PDB file of C-alpha atoms in Angstrom:
ATOM      1  CA  MET A   8     101.379  63.694 160.572  1.00 38.00           C
ATOM      2  CA  LYS A   9     103.742  64.815 157.741  1.00 37.00           C
ATOM      3  CA  LYS A  10     103.913  61.139 156.548  1.00 38.00           C
ATOM      4  CA  ILE A  11     100.172  60.772 156.357  1.00 34.00           C
ATOM      5  CA  VAL A  12      99.937  64.003 154.422  1.00 34.00           C
ATOM      6  CA  TYR A  13     102.748  62.900 151.955  1.00 37.00           C
ATOM      7  CA  LEU A  14     101.075  59.580 151.247  1.00 36.00           C
ATOM      8  CA  ALA A  15      97.617  61.190 150.690  1.00 36.00           C
ATOM      9  CA  LEU A  16      99.388  63.346 147.996  1.00 40.00           C
ATOM     10  CA  SER A  17     100.653  60.338 146.095  1.00 43.00           C
ATOM     11  CA  HIS A  18      97.813  61.006 143.460  1.00 45.00           C
ATOM     12  CA  VAL A  19      98.692  64.656 143.243  1.00 47.00           C
ATOM     13  CA  LEU A  20     102.139  63.833 142.347  1.00 47.00           C
ATOM     14  CA  LEU A  21     101.227  61.291 139.824  1.00 43.00           C
ATOM     15  CA  TYR A  22      98.764  63.781 138.193  1.00 41.00           C
ATOM     16  CA  LEU A  23     100.985  66.871 138.400  1.00 43.00           C
ATOM     17  CA  ALA A  24     104.402  65.724 137.738  1.00 41.00           C
ATOM     18  CA  LEU A  25     104.364  66.088 134.031  1.00 36.00           C
ATOM     19  CA  LEU A  26     103.349  69.747 134.020  1.00 39.00           C
ATOM     20  CA  PRO A  27     106.760  71.188 132.998  1.00 39.00           C
ATOM     21  CA  PHE A  28     106.522  70.682 129.418  1.00 36.00           C
ATOM     22  CA  LYS A  29     106.335  73.598 126.913  1.00 38.00           C
ATOM     23  CA  PRO A  30     105.446  73.485 123.095  1.00 36.00           C
ATOM     24  CA  ALA A  31     108.170  75.049 120.987  1.00 35.00           C
ATOM     25  CA  GLN A  32     108.954  75.788 117.365  1.00 38.00           C
ATOM     26  CA  ALA A  33     111.218  73.120 116.156  1.00 38.00           C
ATOM     27  CA  SER A  34     114.683  74.031 115.584  1.00 38.00           C
ATOM     28  CA  ALA A  35     117.594  72.306 113.825  1.00 36.00           C
ATOM     29  CA  GLY A  36     118.799  70.819 116.854  1.00 38.00           C
ATOM     30  CA  GLN A  37     115.292  69.658 117.977  1.00 38.00           C
ATOM     31  CA  ILE A  38     114.341  67.434 114.938  1.00 34.00           C
ATOM     32  CA  ALA A  39     116.242  64.515 116.059  1.00 37.00           C
ATOM     33  CA  GLN A  40     113.122  62.247 115.825  1.00 39.00           C
ATOM     34  CA  HIS A  41     112.764  62.732 112.218  1.00 41.00           C
ATOM     35  CA  ASN A  42     116.424  63.284 111.137  1.00 40.00           C
ATOM     36  CA  THR A  43     118.755  60.914 112.794  1.00 40.00           C
ATOM     37  CA  SER A  44     121.769  63.044 111.715  1.00 35.00           C
ATOM     38  CA  GLN A  45     120.757  65.390 114.351  1.00 42.00           C
ATOM     39  CA  SER A  46     122.035  64.751 118.029  1.00 58.00           C
ATOM     40  CA  THR A  47     119.615  64.402 120.930  1.00 76.00           C
ATOM     41  CA  LEU A  48     118.798  67.238 123.193  1.00 82.00           C
ATOM     42  CA  THR A  49     121.526  68.241 125.733  1.00 85.00           C
ATOM     43  CA  TYR A  50     120.578  68.026 129.244  1.00 83.00           C
ATOM     44  CA  GLN A  51     120.361  71.896 129.522  1.00 82.00           C
ATOM     45  CA  ALA A  52     118.349  72.012 126.406  1.00 83.00           C
ATOM     46  CA  PHE A  53     115.983  69.388 127.531  1.00 84.00           C
ATOM     47  CA  ILE A  54     115.449  71.134 131.114  1.00 79.00           C
ATOM     48  CA  LYS A  55     114.630  74.308 129.214  1.00 77.00           C
ATOM     49  CA  GLN A  56     111.868  72.595 127.179  1.00 76.00           C
ATOM     50  CA  LEU A  57     110.281  71.406 130.478  1.00 71.00           C
ATOM     51  CA  ALA A  58     109.460  74.849 131.814  1.00 71.00           C
ATOM     52  CA  LEU A  59     106.048  76.042 131.314  1.00 75.00           C
ATOM     53  CA  SER A  60     104.883  79.358 132.888  1.00 79.00           C
ATOM     54  CA  GLN A  61     101.567  79.288 131.174  1.00 86.00           C
ATOM     55  CA  GLY A  62      99.472  76.989 128.950  1.00 87.00           C
ATOM     56  CA  LYS A  63      96.528  74.729 128.756  1.00 90.00           C
ATOM     57  CA  GLY A  64      96.168  71.410 127.160  1.00 90.00           C
ATOM     58  CA  THR A  65      94.684  67.754 127.575  1.00 93.00           C
ATOM     59  CA  PHE A  66      95.766  64.670 128.883  1.00 91.00           C
ATOM     60  CA  LYS A  67      95.370  60.860 128.780  1.00 94.00           C
ATOM     61  CA  GLN A  68      96.536  58.582 131.670  1.00 92.00           C
ATOM     62  CA  ALA A  69      96.783  54.922 131.869  1.00 94.00           C
ATOM     63  CA  LYS A  70      97.211  53.198 135.221  1.00 93.00           C
ATOM     64  CA  HIS A  71      98.707  49.804 135.136  1.00 95.00           C
ATOM     65  CA  PHE A  72      98.040  47.537 137.938  1.00 94.00           C
ATOM     66  CA  SER A  73      99.973  44.080 138.337  1.00 88.00           C
ATOM     67  CA  PHE A  74      96.688  42.261 139.138  1.00 92.00           C
ATOM     68  CA  LEU A  75      94.835  43.669 135.998  1.00 92.00           C
ATOM     69  CA  THR A  76      95.297  42.781 132.502  1.00 92.00           C
ATOM     70  CA  GLN A  77      94.012  46.188 131.102  1.00 94.00           C
ATOM     71  CA  PRO A  78      95.038  49.377 132.286  1.00 95.00           C
ATOM     72  CA  ILE A  79      92.460  51.886 133.928  1.00 94.00           C
ATOM     73  CA  VAL A  80      92.306  54.925 131.438  1.00 96.00           C
ATOM     74  CA  SER A  81      91.346  58.424 132.236  1.00 94.00           C
ATOM     75  CA  THR A  82      91.316  61.567 130.449  1.00 96.00           C
ATOM     76  CA  GLY A  83      90.964  65.404 131.065  1.00 95.00           C
ATOM     77  CA  SER A  84      92.486  68.801 130.814  1.00 95.00           C
ATOM     78  CA  PHE A  85      94.786  71.103 132.554  1.00 91.00           C
ATOM     79  CA  ILE A  86      95.741  74.744 133.030  1.00 92.00           C
ATOM     80  CA  VAL A  87      99.058  76.058 134.162  1.00 89.00           C
ATOM     81  CA  HIS A  88      99.780  79.697 135.263  1.00 90.00           C
ATOM     82  CA  GLN A  89     103.016  80.722 136.896  1.00 85.00           C
ATOM     83  CA  GLU A  90     103.181  78.478 140.138  1.00 81.00           C
ATOM     84  CA  SER A  91      99.540  77.258 140.051  1.00 88.00           C
ATOM     85  CA  ALA A  92      98.057  74.353 137.972  1.00 89.00           C
ATOM     86  CA  LEU A  93      94.579  72.993 137.662  1.00 91.00           C
ATOM     87  CA  TRP A  94      94.302  69.178 136.628  1.00 90.00           C
ATOM     88  CA  GLN A  95      90.725  68.436 135.866  1.00 93.00           C
ATOM     89  CA  GLY A  96      89.658  64.836 135.279  1.00 92.00           C
ATOM     90  CA  GLU A  97      86.704  64.300 133.040  1.00 95.00           C
ATOM     91  CA  GLN A  98      86.274  60.721 132.197  1.00 94.00           C
ATOM     92  CA  PRO A  99      85.416  58.327 133.542  1.00 94.00           C
ATOM     93  CA  VAL A 100      84.633  60.472 136.609  1.00 93.00           C
ATOM     94  CA  PHE A 101      84.889  64.190 137.073  1.00 95.00           C
ATOM     95  CA  SER A 102      87.596  65.659 139.505  1.00 92.00           C
ATOM     96  CA  GLN A 103      89.651  68.548 139.946  1.00 93.00           C
ATOM     97  CA  LEU A 104      93.035  69.225 141.577  1.00 89.00           C
ATOM     98  CA  LEU A 105      94.217  72.613 142.307  1.00 90.00           C
ATOM     99  CA  LEU A 106      97.927  73.378 143.082  1.00 86.00           C
ATOM    100  CA  THR A 107      98.725  76.734 144.354  1.00 85.00           C
ATOM    101  CA  PRO A 108     102.003  78.103 145.956  1.00 80.00           C
ATOM    102  CA  GLN A 109     100.258  77.929 149.350  1.00 81.00           C
ATOM    103  CA  ALA A 110      98.268  74.581 149.373  1.00 83.00           C
ATOM    104  CA  ILE A 111      96.617  71.833 147.209  1.00 86.00           C
ATOM    105  CA  PHE A 112      92.873  71.650 146.918  1.00 91.00           C
ATOM    106  CA  ARG A 113      90.390  69.033 145.620  1.00 92.00           C
ATOM    107  CA  ARG A 114      86.941  68.664 144.604  1.00 94.00           C
ATOM    108  CA  LEU A 115      84.593  66.162 142.867  1.00 94.00           C
ATOM    109  CA  ASN A 116      81.745  68.465 141.710  1.00 93.00           C
ATOM    110  CA  LEU A 117      81.872  72.082 140.306  1.00 92.00           C
ATOM    111  CA  ALA A 118      79.069  72.935 142.567  1.00 92.00           C
ATOM    112  CA  ASP A 119      81.296  71.913 145.591  1.00 94.00           C
ATOM    113  CA  THR A 120      83.731  74.219 147.186  1.00 94.00           C
ATOM    114  CA  TYR A 121      87.555  73.270 147.159  1.00 94.00           C
ATOM    115  CA  GLN A 122      88.639  71.311 150.266  1.00 93.00           C
ATOM    116  CA  LYS A 123      92.188  71.598 151.264  1.00 92.00           C
ATOM    117  CA  ILE A 124      94.101  68.295 151.272  1.00 84.00           C
ATOM    118  CA  ALA A 125      97.560  69.681 152.115  1.00 66.00           C
ATOM    119  CA  GLN A 126      99.436  72.676 153.337  1.00 59.00           C
ATOM    120  CA  SER A 127     103.197  71.825 153.389  1.00 55.00           C
ATOM    121  CA  SER A 128     105.803  74.147 152.013  1.00 50.00           C
ATOM    122  CA  ASP A 129     108.189  71.249 151.495  1.00 51.00           C
ATOM    123  CA  ILE A 130     105.818  69.048 149.381  1.00 52.00           C
ATOM    124  CA  THR A 131     104.509  71.958 147.459  1.00 54.00           C
ATOM    125  CA  SER A 132     108.045  73.021 146.662  1.00 55.00           C
ATOM    126  CA  VAL A 133     108.671  69.600 145.252  1.00 53.00           C
ATOM    127  CA  LEU A 134     105.594  69.764 143.154  1.00 56.00           C
ATOM    128  CA  THR A 135     106.499  73.225 141.898  1.00 58.00           C
ATOM    129  CA  THR A 136     110.030  72.396 140.969  1.00 57.00           C
ATOM    130  CA  ILE A 137     108.760  69.466 139.095  1.00 57.00           C
ATOM    131  CA  PHE A 138     106.290  71.368 136.824  1.00 61.00           C
ATOM    132  CA  THR A 139     108.579  74.364 136.449  1.00 59.00           C
ATOM    133  CA  GLY A 140     111.414  72.269 135.120  1.00 62.00           C
ATOM    134  CA  ASP A 141     113.587  73.614 138.155  1.00 66.00           C
ATOM    135  CA  ILE A 142     114.220  70.042 139.432  1.00 76.00           C
ATOM    136  CA  ASN A 143     115.665  70.144 143.022  1.00 74.00           C
ATOM    137  CA  GLU A 144     118.785  67.901 142.930  1.00 80.00           C
ATOM    138  CA  SER A 145     118.466  67.645 146.810  1.00 82.00           C
ATOM    139  CA  ASN A 146     115.240  65.659 146.224  1.00 82.00           C
ATOM    140  CA  TRP A 147     115.937  63.909 143.012  1.00 85.00           C
ATOM    141  CA  GLN A 148     118.840  61.861 141.509  1.00 89.00           C
ATOM    142  CA  ILE A 149     119.166  63.154 137.933  1.00 87.00           C
ATOM    143  CA  GLU A 150     120.593  61.135 135.082  1.00 84.00           C
ATOM    144  CA  PRO A 151     122.303  63.936 133.141  1.00 78.00           C
ATOM    145  CA  ASN A 152     122.591  62.017 129.810  1.00 83.00           C
ATOM    146  CA  ILE A 153     119.251  62.126 127.726  1.00 87.00           C
ATOM    147  CA  SER A 154     118.368  58.694 126.371  1.00 88.00           C
ATOM    148  CA  VAL A 155     116.375  58.016 123.220  1.00 86.00           C
ATOM    149  CA  GLN A 156     113.692  55.211 123.526  1.00 78.00           C
ATOM    150  CA  ASN A 157     110.817  54.721 120.875  1.00 79.00           C
ATOM    151  CA  ASN A 158     111.740  58.104 119.274  1.00 83.00           C
ATOM    152  CA  GLN A 159     111.278  59.858 122.497  1.00 89.00           C
ATOM    153  CA  GLN A 160     113.885  61.836 124.370  1.00 89.00           C
ATOM    154  CA  CYS A 161     113.944  61.083 127.923  1.00 91.00           C
ATOM    155  CA  LEU A 162     115.141  62.280 131.174  1.00 89.00           C
ATOM    156  CA  ALA A 163     115.286  59.712 134.144  1.00 90.00           C
ATOM    157  CA  ILE A 164     115.043  61.054 137.694  1.00 89.00           C
ATOM    158  CA  LYS A 165     114.998  58.804 140.994  1.00 90.00           C
ATOM    159  CA  PRO A 166     113.807  60.042 144.476  1.00 88.00           C
ATOM    160  CA  LYS A 167     116.533  60.702 146.992  1.00 90.00           C
ATOM    161  CA  VAL A 168     114.464  61.582 149.923  1.00 86.00           C
ATOM    162  CA  ASP A 169     112.463  59.063 151.979  1.00 88.00           C
ATOM    163  CA  VAL A 170     108.952  60.820 151.192  1.00 82.00           C
ATOM    164  CA  LEU A 171     109.486  60.351 147.558  1.00 83.00           C
ATOM    165  CA  LYS A 172     110.787  57.025 147.776  1.00 87.00           C
ATOM    166  CA  GLN A 173     107.589  55.857 149.406  1.00 85.00           C
ATOM    167  CA  LEU A 174     105.859  56.889 146.290  1.00 82.00           C
ATOM    168  CA  PHE A 175     108.308  56.141 143.438  1.00 85.00           C
ATOM    169  CA  GLN A 176     111.056  53.991 142.149  1.00 90.00           C
ATOM    170  CA  GLN A 177     111.756  56.121 139.063  1.00 89.00           C
ATOM    171  CA  VAL A 178     110.122  58.819 137.036  1.00 87.00           C
ATOM    172  CA  SER A 179     110.868  59.220 133.191  1.00 88.00           C
ATOM    173  CA  LEU A 180     110.076  62.535 131.477  1.00 86.00           C
ATOM    174  CA  CYS A 181     109.993  62.334 127.882  1.00 88.00           C
ATOM    175  CA  LEU A 182     109.536  64.492 124.616  1.00 83.00           C
ATOM    176  CA  SER A 183     109.114  63.873 120.945  1.00 80.00           C
ATOM    177  CA  LEU A 184     108.400  65.720 117.916  1.00 75.00           C
ATOM    178  CA  ASP A 185     105.233  64.746 115.872  1.00 71.00           C
ATOM    179  CA  GLN A 186     104.699  65.189 112.337  1.00 71.00           C
ATOM    180  CA  GLU A 187     103.888  68.787 112.579  1.00 66.00           C
ATOM    181  CA  ASN A 188     107.044  69.321 114.548  1.00 67.00           C
ATOM    182  CA  MET A 189     105.314  70.077 117.665  1.00 63.00           C
ATOM    183  CA  TYR A 190     106.463  68.464 121.016  1.00 68.00           C
ATOM    184  CA  GLN A 191     104.344  65.596 122.484  1.00 74.00           C
ATOM    185  CA  ARG A 192     105.000  64.984 126.210  1.00 81.00           C
ATOM    186  CA  TRP A 193     104.842  61.714 128.308  1.00 86.00           C
ATOM    187  CA  ILE A 194     105.616  60.867 131.817  1.00 86.00           C
ATOM    188  CA  TYR A 195     106.400  57.254 132.875  1.00 90.00           C
ATOM    189  CA  LEU A 196     105.911  56.593 136.669  1.00 87.00           C
ATOM    190  CA  THR A 197     107.225  53.296 138.364  1.00 90.00           C
ATOM    191  CA  GLU A 198     105.685  53.421 141.723  1.00 87.00           C
ATOM    192  CA  ALA A 199     107.146  51.988 144.898  1.00 86.00           C
ATOM    193  CA  LYS A 200     104.753  49.023 144.939  1.00 88.00           C
ATOM    194  CA  GLY A 201     105.630  48.328 141.122  1.00 89.00           C
ATOM    195  CA  ASN A 202     102.415  49.727 139.569  1.00 92.00           C
ATOM    196  CA  LYS A 203     103.032  51.928 136.663  1.00 93.00           C
ATOM    197  CA  THR A 204     101.313  54.943 135.198  1.00 90.00           C
ATOM    198  CA  ASP A 205     101.752  56.484 131.877  1.00 91.00           C
ATOM    199  CA  ILE A 206     100.626  60.023 131.121  1.00 88.00           C
ATOM    200  CA  HIS A 207     100.373  61.681 127.750  1.00 90.00           C
ATOM    201  CA  MET A 208     100.049  65.369 127.861  1.00 85.00           C
ATOM    202  CA  SER A 209      99.248  67.689 124.815  1.00 87.00           C
ATOM    203  CA  VAL A 210      99.680  71.491 125.253  1.00 84.00           C
ATOM    204  CA  THR A 211      97.187  73.099 122.990  1.00 86.00           C
ATOM    205  CA  ALA A 212      97.804  76.818 123.788  1.00 87.00           C
ATOM    206  CA  THR A 213      99.955  78.914 125.784  1.00 85.00           C
ATOM    207  CA  SER A 214      97.642  81.858 126.188  1.00 91.00           C
ATOM    208  CA  LEU A 215      94.800  81.914 128.867  1.00 95.00           C
ATOM    209  CA  SER A 216      91.587  83.778 129.046  1.00 95.00           C
ATOM    210  CA  SER A 217      90.758  85.781 132.122  1.00 94.00           C
ATOM    211  CA  LYS A 218      88.142  82.931 133.022  1.00 95.00           C
ATOM    212  CA  GLU A 219      90.742  80.346 132.769  1.00 96.00           C
ATOM    213  CA  GLN A 220      93.072  82.334 134.902  1.00 94.00           C
ATOM    214  CA  ALA A 221      90.253  82.730 137.476  1.00 94.00           C
ATOM    215  CA  ALA A 222      89.908  78.931 137.672  1.00 94.00           C
ATOM    216  CA  LEU A 223      93.184  78.807 139.367  1.00 93.00           C
ATOM    217  CA  ILE A 224      91.960  80.712 142.307  1.00 90.00           C
ATOM    218  CA  PRO A 225      90.559  78.420 144.902  1.00 86.00           C
TER     219      PRO A 225
END
């Protein structure tokens, strides 16, 4: 039964794995993308940037299937508050995934009520550690050296437990500074079957209205 639940959550992991990232004011040590004399972020500094206790923004996701020449692209928005997160797909179809400490919920229409799709402390814990930046080393093998790829600083993690190995070969979490010295965020997922998903997320604000916070209650 657990295996079925875990596999059903593959899309939730794909959608929510990137939520760790937090915008920050650029400091001298963080301008590596624009000033090659600066060193890349240390592992500890990178992990610190992953944590996002509150914020909202937009995303663009490209799903690459081996049998298609063009990726399937979707866009939407997200809200994060403490240990809860709302991932809302808007184009080409509407959907909402709501992650709470107790369970994960889904609905395909605002007029519908949320349907619980999982209640597993194990998998919820995995998701929570990912988007809070507190990566559980018992579940993930972490490459401690930050790599630089295409002006992005990236942290690679690989699954260590069977349930995650069924979903992913590797996950790369990446940060880079844009021309306004604001962090842009990407996640690159290589799935177990070889398909790949690229997600670009942009945090637009770290404050939430009462209505936005209420949206995180199922």
